Amino acid sequence: MLGNLGDQLNKFCGAHIEPEPEQNYKITQTASEDLLGDITEPVALVGTSYGWVQRIHFADFIGAATDLDVLNFSKNGGAKFGAILDFLNSDTFKDSPPRYVIWEWPNSYVALTEDQLSQLRAALNR
């Protein structure tokens, strides 16, 4: 897999970056302590394309580590804020909000702005 940056460098800069070989994983649950304890209901994953892109298997790894069903509400192209705001304003959240939400975003993203925090508070309080 080359990725978006490598594609752009090859296309526009005349670079000759080769794709890195893809790794294949088999995800299995081992009989060990659960990461989240005694939770039995599904958890919601809300995040960026890292959670959305199937070949990355982020939701699968969370499910294997926790032995829980993971409902994936991640979004491609939504950055750190788009998926969570869409999810909090969705009928799914309104009709049957999950008890636990895992909100993923890369640590390279900057903190939320006051405006974004206000929008999240409003979505949570509706």
Short mmCIF file of C-alpha atoms in Angstrom, two decimals:
data_model
loop_
_atom_site.label_atom_id
_atom_site.label_comp_id
_atom_site.label_asym_id
_atom_site.label_seq_id
_atom_site.Cartn_x
_atom_site.Cartn_y
_atom_site.Cartn_z
CA MET A 1 0.00 0.00 0.00
CA LEU A 2 1.46 3.35 -1.00
CA GLY A 3 -1.00 5.74 0.60
CA ASN A 4 -2.23 9.16 -0.35
CA LEU A 5 1.01 11.07 0.32
CA GLY A 6 3.11 8.63 -1.71
CA ASP A 7 0.61 8.78 -4.57
CA GLN A 8 0.75 12.57 -4.60
CA LEU A 9 4.56 12.68 -4.47
CA ASN A 10 4.81 10.25 -7.37
CA LYS A 11 2.18 12.07 -9.41
CA PHE A 12 3.17 15.71 -8.90
CA CYS A 13 6.83 15.60 -7.92
CA GLY A 14 8.07 12.85 -10.20
CA ALA A 15 9.14 10.77 -7.21
CA HIS A 16 9.49 7.02 -7.48
CA ILE A 17 8.23 5.85 -4.12
CA GLU A 18 7.43 2.15 -4.02
CA PRO A 19 4.53 0.78 -1.99
CA GLU A 20 5.35 -0.92 1.28
CA PRO A 21 4.32 -4.57 1.46
CA GLU A 22 0.97 -5.11 3.13
CA GLN A 23 0.76 -7.15 6.32
CA ASN A 24 -2.01 -9.67 6.79
CA TYR A 25 -3.39 -10.30 10.26
CA LYS A 26 -5.60 -12.96 11.70
CA ILE A 27 -7.56 -11.55 14.59
CA THR A 28 -8.42 -13.94 17.40
CA GLN A 29 -9.52 -13.49 20.98
CA THR A 30 -7.41 -15.09 23.64
CA ALA A 31 -8.67 -16.15 27.05
CA SER A 32 -7.25 -13.25 29.00
CA GLU A 33 -8.52 -10.29 30.96
CA ASP A 34 -10.75 -8.00 28.96
CA LEU A 35 -9.44 -4.52 28.36
CA LEU A 36 -12.74 -2.92 29.39
CA GLY A 37 -13.73 -5.27 32.22
CA ASP A 38 -17.29 -6.55 32.64
CA ILE A 39 -18.89 -4.69 29.73
CA THR A 40 -21.13 -6.91 27.62
CA GLU A 41 -22.99 -4.49 25.34
CA PRO A 42 -21.48 -3.27 22.04
CA VAL A 43 -19.25 -0.22 22.01
CA ALA A 44 -19.37 2.47 19.36
CA LEU A 45 -16.20 3.44 17.53
CA VAL A 46 -16.33 6.97 16.15
CA GLY A 47 -13.28 8.35 14.43
CA THR A 48 -11.27 9.21 11.38
CA SER A 49 -10.37 7.18 8.32
CA TYR A 50 -8.05 5.09 10.52
CA GLY A 51 -11.19 3.56 12.00
CA TRP A 52 -13.12 3.65 8.74
CA VAL A 53 -10.68 1.97 6.31
CA GLN A 54 -11.33 -1.78 6.54
CA ARG A 55 -7.81 -2.86 5.60
CA ILE A 56 -6.45 -1.15 8.73
CA HIS A 57 -8.71 -3.33 10.93
CA PHE A 58 -8.82 -0.83 13.80
CA ALA A 59 -12.34 -1.83 14.87
CA ASP A 60 -11.43 -5.52 14.53
CA PHE A 61 -8.42 -5.10 16.80
CA ILE A 62 -10.53 -3.30 19.40
CA GLY A 63 -13.11 -6.08 19.24
CA ALA A 64 -10.45 -8.76 19.64
CA ALA A 65 -8.80 -6.96 22.57
CA THR A 66 -12.10 -6.42 24.38
CA ASP A 67 -14.16 -9.42 23.25
CA LEU A 68 -16.95 -6.96 22.43
CA ASP A 69 -18.95 -6.13 19.34
CA VAL A 70 -17.73 -2.84 17.90
CA LEU A 71 -20.22 -0.72 15.97
CA ASN A 72 -18.13 1.38 13.62
CA PHE A 73 -19.34 4.94 12.98
CA SER A 74 -15.98 6.26 11.79
CA LYS A 75 -15.89 8.55 8.79
CA ASN A 76 -13.47 9.02 5.94
CA GLY A 77 -12.62 12.68 5.41
CA GLY A 78 -14.29 13.94 8.57
CA ALA A 79 -11.11 14.67 10.51
CA LYS A 80 -11.43 14.40 14.29
CA PHE A 81 -14.66 16.36 14.54
CA GLY A 82 -16.87 15.30 11.62
CA ALA A 83 -17.61 11.73 12.68
CA ILE A 84 -18.34 12.49 16.32
CA LEU A 85 -20.64 15.41 15.49
CA ASP A 86 -22.48 13.36 12.85
CA PHE A 87 -22.82 10.46 15.28
CA LEU A 88 -24.13 12.61 18.15
CA ASN A 89 -26.70 14.17 15.81
CA SER A 90 -27.74 10.83 14.30
CA ASP A 91 -30.98 8.92 14.83
CA THR A 92 -28.88 5.98 16.01
CA PHE A 93 -27.52 8.00 18.91
CA LYS A 94 -30.88 9.60 19.63
CA ASP A 95 -32.85 6.33 19.55
CA SER A 96 -30.38 3.98 21.24
CA PRO A 97 -27.25 5.71 22.51
CA PRO A 98 -24.45 3.30 23.31
CA ARG A 99 -23.20 3.19 26.87
CA TYR A 100 -19.58 3.44 25.69
CA VAL A 101 -18.06 5.40 22.81
CA ILE A 102 -14.46 5.14 21.68
CA TRP A 103 -13.53 8.38 19.96
CA GLU A 104 -10.41 7.95 17.84
CA TRP A 105 -8.33 10.65 16.27
CA PRO A 106 -4.60 10.85 15.50
CA ASN A 107 -2.43 12.50 18.10
CA SER A 108 -1.10 14.82 15.40
CA TYR A 109 -4.45 16.65 15.30
CA VAL A 110 -4.74 19.84 17.30
CA ALA A 111 -7.14 20.19 20.23
CA LEU A 112 -10.78 21.03 19.72
CA THR A 113 -11.74 24.68 19.40
CA GLU A 114 -14.25 26.33 21.73
CA ASP A 115 -16.75 26.42 18.86
CA GLN A 116 -16.37 22.67 18.30
CA LEU A 117 -16.76 21.98 22.03
CA SER A 118 -19.93 24.08 22.06
CA GLN A 119 -21.35 22.09 19.15
CA LEU A 120 -20.56 18.81 20.93
CA ARG A 121 -22.19 20.00 24.15
CA ALA A 122 -25.30 21.04 22.21
CA ALA A 123 -25.48 17.66 20.46
CA LEU A 124 -25.14 15.80 23.76
CA ASN A 125 -27.84 17.89 25.44
CA ARG A 126 -30.56 17.54 22.83
#
